[in-house]
Coordinates of C-alpha atoms in Angstrom, one line a residue:
Chain A
M259 CA -14.8 -8.7 21.6
N260 CA -11.0 -7.7 21.8
T261 CA -10.8 -4.7 23.6
Q262 CA -6.8 -3.8 22.3
D263 CA -8.0 -3.6 18.7
R264 CA -8.1 0.2 17.8
F265 CA -9.7 2.0 14.3
G266 CA -7.8 5.2 13.2
L267 CA -7.2 7.5 10.5
G268 CA -4.8 7.8 7.4
W269 CA -3.4 11.3 8.8
R270 CA -4.1 14.0 5.7
D271 CA -3.7 17.9 6.4
D272 CA -7.0 18.6 4.6
L273 CA -8.3 16.5 7.4
A274 CA -6.4 17.6 10.1
A275 CA -9.3 19.9 11.9
G276 CA -11.8 17.3 11.2
I277 CA -9.1 14.5 12.9
L278 CA -7.8 17.3 15.8
S279 CA -10.7 17.7 17.2
N280 CA -12.5 13.8 17.2
L281 CA -9.1 12.7 18.9
H282 CA -11.2 10.9 21.4
R283 CA -13.1 8.8 18.5
I284 CA -9.8 7.9 16.7
D285 CA -7.3 5.6 18.2
A286 CA -4.3 5.7 16.1
L287 CA -3.4 7.8 13.0
E288 CA -1.0 6.8 10.5
V289 CA 1.3 9.7 8.8
I290 CA 2.3 8.9 5.1
A291 CA 6.6 9.1 5.9
D292 CA 7.6 10.4 2.3
D293 CA 5.9 13.7 3.3
Y294 CA 8.3 14.7 5.9
F295 CA 11.1 13.4 4.0
D296 CA 12.3 16.9 3.0
A297 CA 9.4 18.7 5.4
P298 CA 10.5 22.1 7.4
S299 CA 11.5 21.7 10.4
K300 CA 8.1 23.3 11.6
K301 CA 6.1 20.1 10.4
V302 CA 7.8 17.4 11.3
R303 CA 7.5 18.6 14.8
A304 CA 3.9 19.0 15.0
I305 CA 3.9 15.3 13.8
R306 CA 6.1 13.8 16.4
D307 CA 4.1 16.4 19.1
L308 CA 1.5 14.6 18.1
A309 CA 2.7 11.5 18.6
Q310 CA 3.9 11.7 22.0
Q311 CA 0.0 12.6 22.5
H312 CA -1.5 10.3 20.5
P313 CA -0.3 6.5 19.0
V314 CA 1.4 7.3 15.4
M315 CA 2.6 5.0 13.0
L316 CA 4.7 6.0 9.9
H317 CA 3.9 4.2 6.0
A318 CA 6.3 5.2 2.7
V319 CA 5.3 4.9 -0.2
S320 CA 8.3 5.4 -2.0
L321 CA 11.5 3.2 -1.2
G322 CA 10.2 0.3 -3.5
L323 CA 11.1 -2.9 -1.6
A324 CA 9.7 -5.3 -3.6
S325 CA 12.6 -5.1 -5.9
T326 CA 15.6 -6.7 -6.8
I327 CA 16.8 -3.7 -7.1
A328 CA 18.3 -2.4 -3.5
P329 CA 16.7 0.5 -2.1
D330 CA 18.1 3.9 -2.4
R331 CA 20.5 4.7 -0.1
K332 CA 19.4 8.5 1.1
R333 CA 15.7 7.5 1.1
L334 CA 16.7 4.9 3.7
A335 CA 18.3 7.0 5.1
Q336 CA 15.3 10.2 5.4
M337 CA 13.2 6.9 6.9
A338 CA 15.7 6.1 9.2
K339 CA 16.0 10.0 10.1
L340 CA 12.3 10.4 10.2
I341 CA 11.5 7.2 12.4
D342 CA 14.3 8.8 14.8
K343 CA 12.4 12.4 15.3
V344 CA 9.2 11.3 15.5
N345 CA 9.6 8.2 17.3
P346 CA 6.5 6.3 15.9
E347 CA 5.1 3.0 17.2
S348 CA 5.8 1.3 13.9
W349 CA 6.3 1.9 10.1
S350 CA 5.4 0.4 7.3
E351 CA 5.8 0.0 3.5
H352 CA 4.6 -1.4 0.6
L353 CA 5.1 -5.1 -1.2
A354 CA 5.7 -3.1 -4.7
F355 CA 8.6 -1.9 -6.9
V356 CA 8.2 1.8 -7.5
R357 CA 11.4 2.9 -10.0
A358 CA 14.0 0.9 -12.2
G359 CA 16.5 1.7 -14.9
G360 CA 16.3 5.3 -13.7
I361 CA 12.2 5.5 -14.5
E362 CA 9.6 6.7 -12.0
I363 CA 6.7 4.9 -11.9
G364 CA 5.1 7.3 -9.9
H365 CA 3.1 4.8 -7.5
M366 CA 3.4 1.4 -6.5
A367 CA 3.9 -1.5 -9.1
S368 CA 3.9 -5.2 -8.3
P369 CA 6.2 -6.8 -8.2
P370 CA 6.5 -10.2 -10.4
R371 CA 5.7 -13.1 -8.2
N372 CA 8.9 -15.4 -8.2
A373 CA 10.8 -17.3 -5.9
T374 CA 13.4 -14.6 -7.0
S375 CA 11.7 -11.2 -6.2
I376 CA 10.6 -12.9 -2.4
D377 CA 14.6 -12.9 -2.2
A378 CA 15.6 -9.4 -3.1
T379 CA 12.3 -8.2 -1.4
L380 CA 13.6 -10.1 1.6
A381 CA 16.9 -8.9 1.4
N382 CA 15.5 -5.3 0.9
I383 CA 13.9 -5.8 3.7
A384 CA 16.6 -7.0 6.2
A385 CA 18.5 -3.4 4.5
A386 CA 15.6 -1.4 5.8
T387 CA 15.7 -2.9 9.1
K388 CA 19.2 -2.3 9.8
T389 CA 19.1 1.1 8.9
T390 CA 16.1 2.2 10.7
G391 CA 16.9 0.1 13.3
V392 CA 12.8 -1.1 13.3
A393 CA 11.4 -3.7 11.1
P394 CA 8.8 -2.5 8.6
A395 CA 5.1 -3.4 8.3
M396 CA 4.6 -5.0 4.8
E397 CA 1.7 -4.3 2.9
N398 CA 0.1 -6.2 0.2
V399 CA -0.8 -4.3 -2.6
A400 CA -3.7 -3.8 -5.0
S401 CA -3.2 -3.9 -9.5
V402 CA -5.7 -3.9 -12.2
I403 CA -3.1 -5.4 -14.2
D404 CA -1.3 -9.5 -13.8
P405 CA 2.4 -9.0 -12.8
P406 CA 4.3 -10.1 -15.4
G407 CA 6.9 -12.5 -15.0
S408 CA 4.6 -14.1 -12.1
N409 CA 4.8 -18.1 -11.3
I410 CA 2.9 -18.3 -7.7
S411 CA 0.1 -17.5 -6.7
E412 CA -0.5 -14.1 -5.0
A413 CA -1.7 -15.7 -1.7
A414 CA 2.1 -17.9 -1.7
W415 CA 3.7 -15.1 -2.4
L416 CA 2.6 -13.3 0.1
S417 CA 2.6 -16.1 2.2
S418 CA 6.2 -16.8 2.0
V419 CA 7.4 -13.0 2.3
A420 CA 4.8 -12.5 5.5
T421 CA 6.3 -15.6 7.2
T422 CA 9.6 -14.7 7.0
S423 CA 9.7 -10.7 7.2
P424 CA 10.2 -9.6 10.8
G425 CA 7.8 -6.9 10.9
G426 CA 5.1 -9.2 9.3
L427 CA 2.4 -7.6 7.2
L428 CA 0.3 -5.2 7.1
L429 CA -2.7 -6.5 5.4
D430 CA -5.1 -4.1 3.3
L431 CA -8.5 -5.6 2.9
H432 CA -9.3 -3.7 -0.4
N433 CA -6.1 -4.3 -1.9
I434 CA -7.5 -7.9 -1.5
H435 CA -10.6 -7.6 -2.4
T436 CA -10.0 -5.4 -5.1
N437 CA -7.1 -8.2 -7.1
S438 CA -9.6 -10.4 -6.4
V439 CA -12.0 -9.2 -9.0
N440 CA -9.3 -8.0 -11.1
F441 CA -7.7 -11.1 -11.9
G442 CA -10.5 -13.5 -10.6
Y443 CA -10.2 -15.5 -7.4
D444 CA -11.7 -16.2 -3.9
P445 CA -10.4 -13.5 -1.8
Y446 CA -11.4 -15.8 1.1
A447 CA -9.0 -18.3 0.3
L448 CA -6.1 -16.4 -0.2
L449 CA -7.4 -14.6 3.7
S450 CA -7.1 -18.0 4.9
T451 CA -4.4 -19.4 3.1
I452 CA -1.8 -16.1 4.4
P453 CA -0.3 -16.4 7.8
L454 CA -3.0 -14.5 9.9
H455 CA -0.8 -13.9 13.1
R456 CA 1.4 -12.2 11.5
V457 CA -1.3 -9.1 11.1
K458 CA -1.0 -6.0 13.3
T459 CA -2.2 -3.7 11.6
I460 CA -5.5 -3.4 8.6
H461 CA -6.0 -0.9 5.9
I462 CA -9.5 -0.7 4.7
A463 CA -10.5 2.0 1.7
G464 CA -12.6 2.5 -1.5
G465 CA -12.4 2.1 -5.3
K466 CA -14.2 2.5 -8.4
W467 CA -15.4 0.5 -11.1
I468 CA -13.1 1.3 -14.4
G469 CA -15.2 -1.1 -16.8
K470 CA -14.4 -4.9 -15.7
R471 CA -11.9 -3.4 -13.2
I472 CA -11.5 -2.3 -9.8
L473 CA -9.1 0.9 -8.8
D474 CA -7.6 0.8 -5.5
D475 CA -8.0 5.1 -5.8
H476 CA -8.6 5.6 -1.9
L477 CA -11.5 8.3 -3.2
H478 CA -14.7 6.4 -2.4
P479 CA -16.3 5.2 1.0
V480 CA -15.7 1.5 2.1
P481 CA -17.4 -1.1 0.4
D482 CA -18.8 -3.9 1.5
P483 CA -16.9 -6.5 1.0
V484 CA -14.4 -5.3 2.6
Y485 CA -16.2 -5.0 5.6
A486 CA -16.7 -8.7 5.3
M487 CA -13.9 -9.7 5.1
L488 CA -13.0 -7.6 8.3
A489 CA -15.0 -9.7 10.3
F490 CA -14.0 -13.2 8.9
V491 CA -9.9 -11.7 9.7
A492 CA -11.1 -10.8 13.5
V493 CA -12.2 -14.1 13.4
R494 CA -9.0 -15.8 12.9
A495 CA -7.1 -13.3 14.3
T496 CA -6.8 -13.3 17.9
Q497 CA -3.8 -11.0 18.4
P498 CA -5.2 -7.4 18.9
L499 CA -5.7 -4.9 15.2
T500 CA -5.3 -1.7 14.3
V501 CA -7.6 -0.7 11.6
I502 CA -7.0 2.1 9.5
L503 CA -9.1 4.0 7.5
E504 CA -7.8 5.4 4.0
R505 CA -9.0 7.7 2.1
D506 CA -6.9 10.2 -0.5
G507 CA -9.3 12.7 -1.4
A508 CA -12.2 13.7 -1.9
Y509 CA -13.1 14.1 1.0
P510 CA -16.4 14.0 3.1
P511 CA -17.5 15.7 5.8
I512 CA -14.9 14.1 9.0
A513 CA -18.6 12.3 10.7
D514 CA -18.7 10.4 7.1
L515 CA -15.1 8.6 8.0
L516 CA -15.8 8.3 11.2
A517 CA -18.9 6.9 10.3
E518 CA -16.9 3.9 8.2
L519 CA -14.7 3.4 11.5
D520 CA -17.7 2.8 13.5
R521 CA -19.2 0.4 10.8
A522 CA -15.9 -1.7 11.1
R523 CA -15.7 -1.0 15.1
L524 CA -19.0 -3.4 14.5
A525 CA -17.6 -6.1 12.0
V526 CA -14.5 -6.7 13.9
N527 CA -16.7 -6.9 17.0
Q528 CA -18.7 -9.1 15.3
G529 CA -15.8 -11.7 14.2
R530 CA -14.9 -11.0 18.1
E531 CA -18.1 -12.2 19.2
A532 CA -17.8 -15.7 16.4
A533 CA -14.8 -16.5 17.4
T534 CA -15.6 -16.5 21.5
H535 CA -18.8 -18.5 20.6
E536 CA -17.1 -20.8 18.1
Y537 CA -13.9 -21.6 20.9
A538 CA -17.2 -22.0 23.6
R539 CA -18.2 -25.0 21.3
V540 CA -14.7 -26.1 21.2
Chain B
M225 CA 12.7 -14.6 -13.2
S226 CA 13.4 -11.4 -11.5
T227 CA 16.1 -8.6 -12.6
P228 CA 16.7 -5.7 -12.6
E229 CA 16.3 -5.6 -16.3
F230 CA 13.1 -7.2 -16.6
E231 CA 11.5 -4.5 -13.8
S232 CA 13.4 -1.6 -16.0
F233 CA 11.3 -2.8 -19.2
L234 CA 8.2 -3.1 -17.4
A235 CA 8.9 0.7 -15.8
R236 CA 9.5 1.5 -19.3
L237 CA 6.6 0.2 -20.5
Y238 CA 4.5 1.5 -17.8
T239 CA 5.6 5.3 -18.5
D240 CA 6.2 5.5 -22.0
P241 CA 3.5 5.0 -24.4
E242 CA 5.7 5.4 -27.3
A243 CA 7.6 2.0 -25.8
R244 CA 4.2 0.5 -25.0
A245 CA 3.0 0.4 -28.6
R246 CA 6.1 -0.6 -29.9
F247 CA 5.4 -3.1 -27.6
L248 CA 2.1 -3.9 -28.3
N249 CA 2.7 -4.0 -32.0
N250 CA 6.0 -6.5 -31.7
R251 CA 5.4 -7.8 -28.3
I252 CA 8.5 -10.0 -28.9
A253 CA 10.8 -7.9 -31.3
E254 CA 10.9 -5.3 -28.1
A255 CA 11.5 -7.4 -25.2
Q256 CA 14.3 -9.3 -27.1
S257 CA 16.1 -6.1 -28.0
A258 CA 15.8 -5.0 -24.3
N259 CA 18.3 -8.3 -23.6
L260 CA 15.3 -10.2 -21.5
T261 CA 15.0 -14.3 -21.0
P262 CA 13.3 -16.3 -22.7
D263 CA 10.8 -17.2 -19.4
Q264 CA 10.8 -13.4 -19.5
I265 CA 9.8 -13.1 -22.7
A266 CA 7.3 -15.8 -22.8
S267 CA 5.4 -13.8 -19.5
L268 CA 4.8 -11.1 -21.8
E269 CA 3.6 -12.4 -24.7
H270 CA 0.1 -13.1 -23.3
L271 CA 0.2 -9.8 -21.6
D272 CA -3.2 -8.2 -21.2
A273 CA -3.0 -5.2 -23.5
D274 CA -5.9 -3.8 -21.4
A275 CA -4.8 -4.2 -18.3
L276 CA -1.6 -2.7 -19.7
E277 CA -3.2 0.1 -20.7
A278 CA -5.2 0.6 -17.7
A279 CA -2.4 0.5 -15.3
A280 CA -0.7 3.2 -17.4
H281 CA -3.1 5.1 -17.4
S282 CA -3.4 4.5 -13.2
F283 CA 0.4 5.4 -12.6
T284 CA 0.1 8.9 -15.2
R285 CA -2.4 9.9 -12.7
K286 CA -0.8 9.5 -9.9
R287 CA 2.2 11.2 -11.3
Q288 CA 0.2 14.1 -12.2
H289 CA -1.4 14.4 -9.1
K290 CA 2.2 14.1 -7.1
L291 CA 3.6 17.0 -9.0
Q292 CA 0.3 18.8 -8.1
H293 CA 0.6 17.6 -4.6
A294 CA 4.4 19.0 -4.2
K295 CA 4.2 22.1 -5.8
R296 CA 1.3 23.2 -3.0
R297 CA 2.6 21.5 -0.5
W298 CA 5.4 23.2 1.5
F299 CA 4.4 26.8 0.0
P300 CA 2.9 28.2 3.0
F301 CA 5.9 27.7 4.8
R302 CA 8.6 29.4 2.0
L303 CA 6.8 32.6 2.5
K304 CA 8.2 33.3 5.7

């Protein structure tokens, strides 16, 4: 067991009371950065105060760094300002594009997977790093549509970005589960390919079936395959991991979310134990 | 193969029902009208129409949710 592994929750205002009264069971919190770009200073100070007392990471959703279009300077500046004010442990963004040609998609769209998009994404990550002074961890995204214009696999594309990107990979296991179902690949083959040593943080969440596909809506409990993948990663990644449970609505009692965190803790510990036994046999 | 024009075309497909209908009615012509490259046009020929509709529906729901969220987010503070 790696005693430095941590298990936390995505901060949501609707969960605030439950989170604050159970901080002793929540090792870290992840705050949606964009919610604070134009927030009253009182709200930003509240997050800053929280970050002084408990590990807080900022998670951005609207920079659109996986794009051939350069990120919006104003948004990058807002991110830099927020990092400066809150002083989080780290920050992250998604490997997605969210706007193009003046059109706001409204959510994270999977980029076409090809050499051009890898180069453009790395350039945008470098620009974000330069503006904020801190390299973001980059998160793999889920999709119901296989992005057109792709000529390399998700595993190869992710590996290329994760290997080079200075902030490494934020590994979302429900997104891997979702894409493996939607596009018919073996999630364990992907997990065996990507550079797991570049992962510091893991997201877990739940979604729902829409016909023959899964939608990563963060409104449902974490499904069994995600816990199994979590244990698989814990066997192979020797570095300390921070696991964050994401829930974006249809909130259950906080006890249910804490129970999901306990199950994540169990899965990671089982993976660590298995790794220890494997090592002892060598 | 990725270009700003291609991403703009995808963004339009994901968000504009009329553009999506025109595309699904005549993919090649719609892609050619956006000045996409032959490789980009070819990649759109066999795009799963059902998946495209599912993605568009999901993005629409997210935009609506964000709009509602934005309306209520800082309201209590503005009263003071």
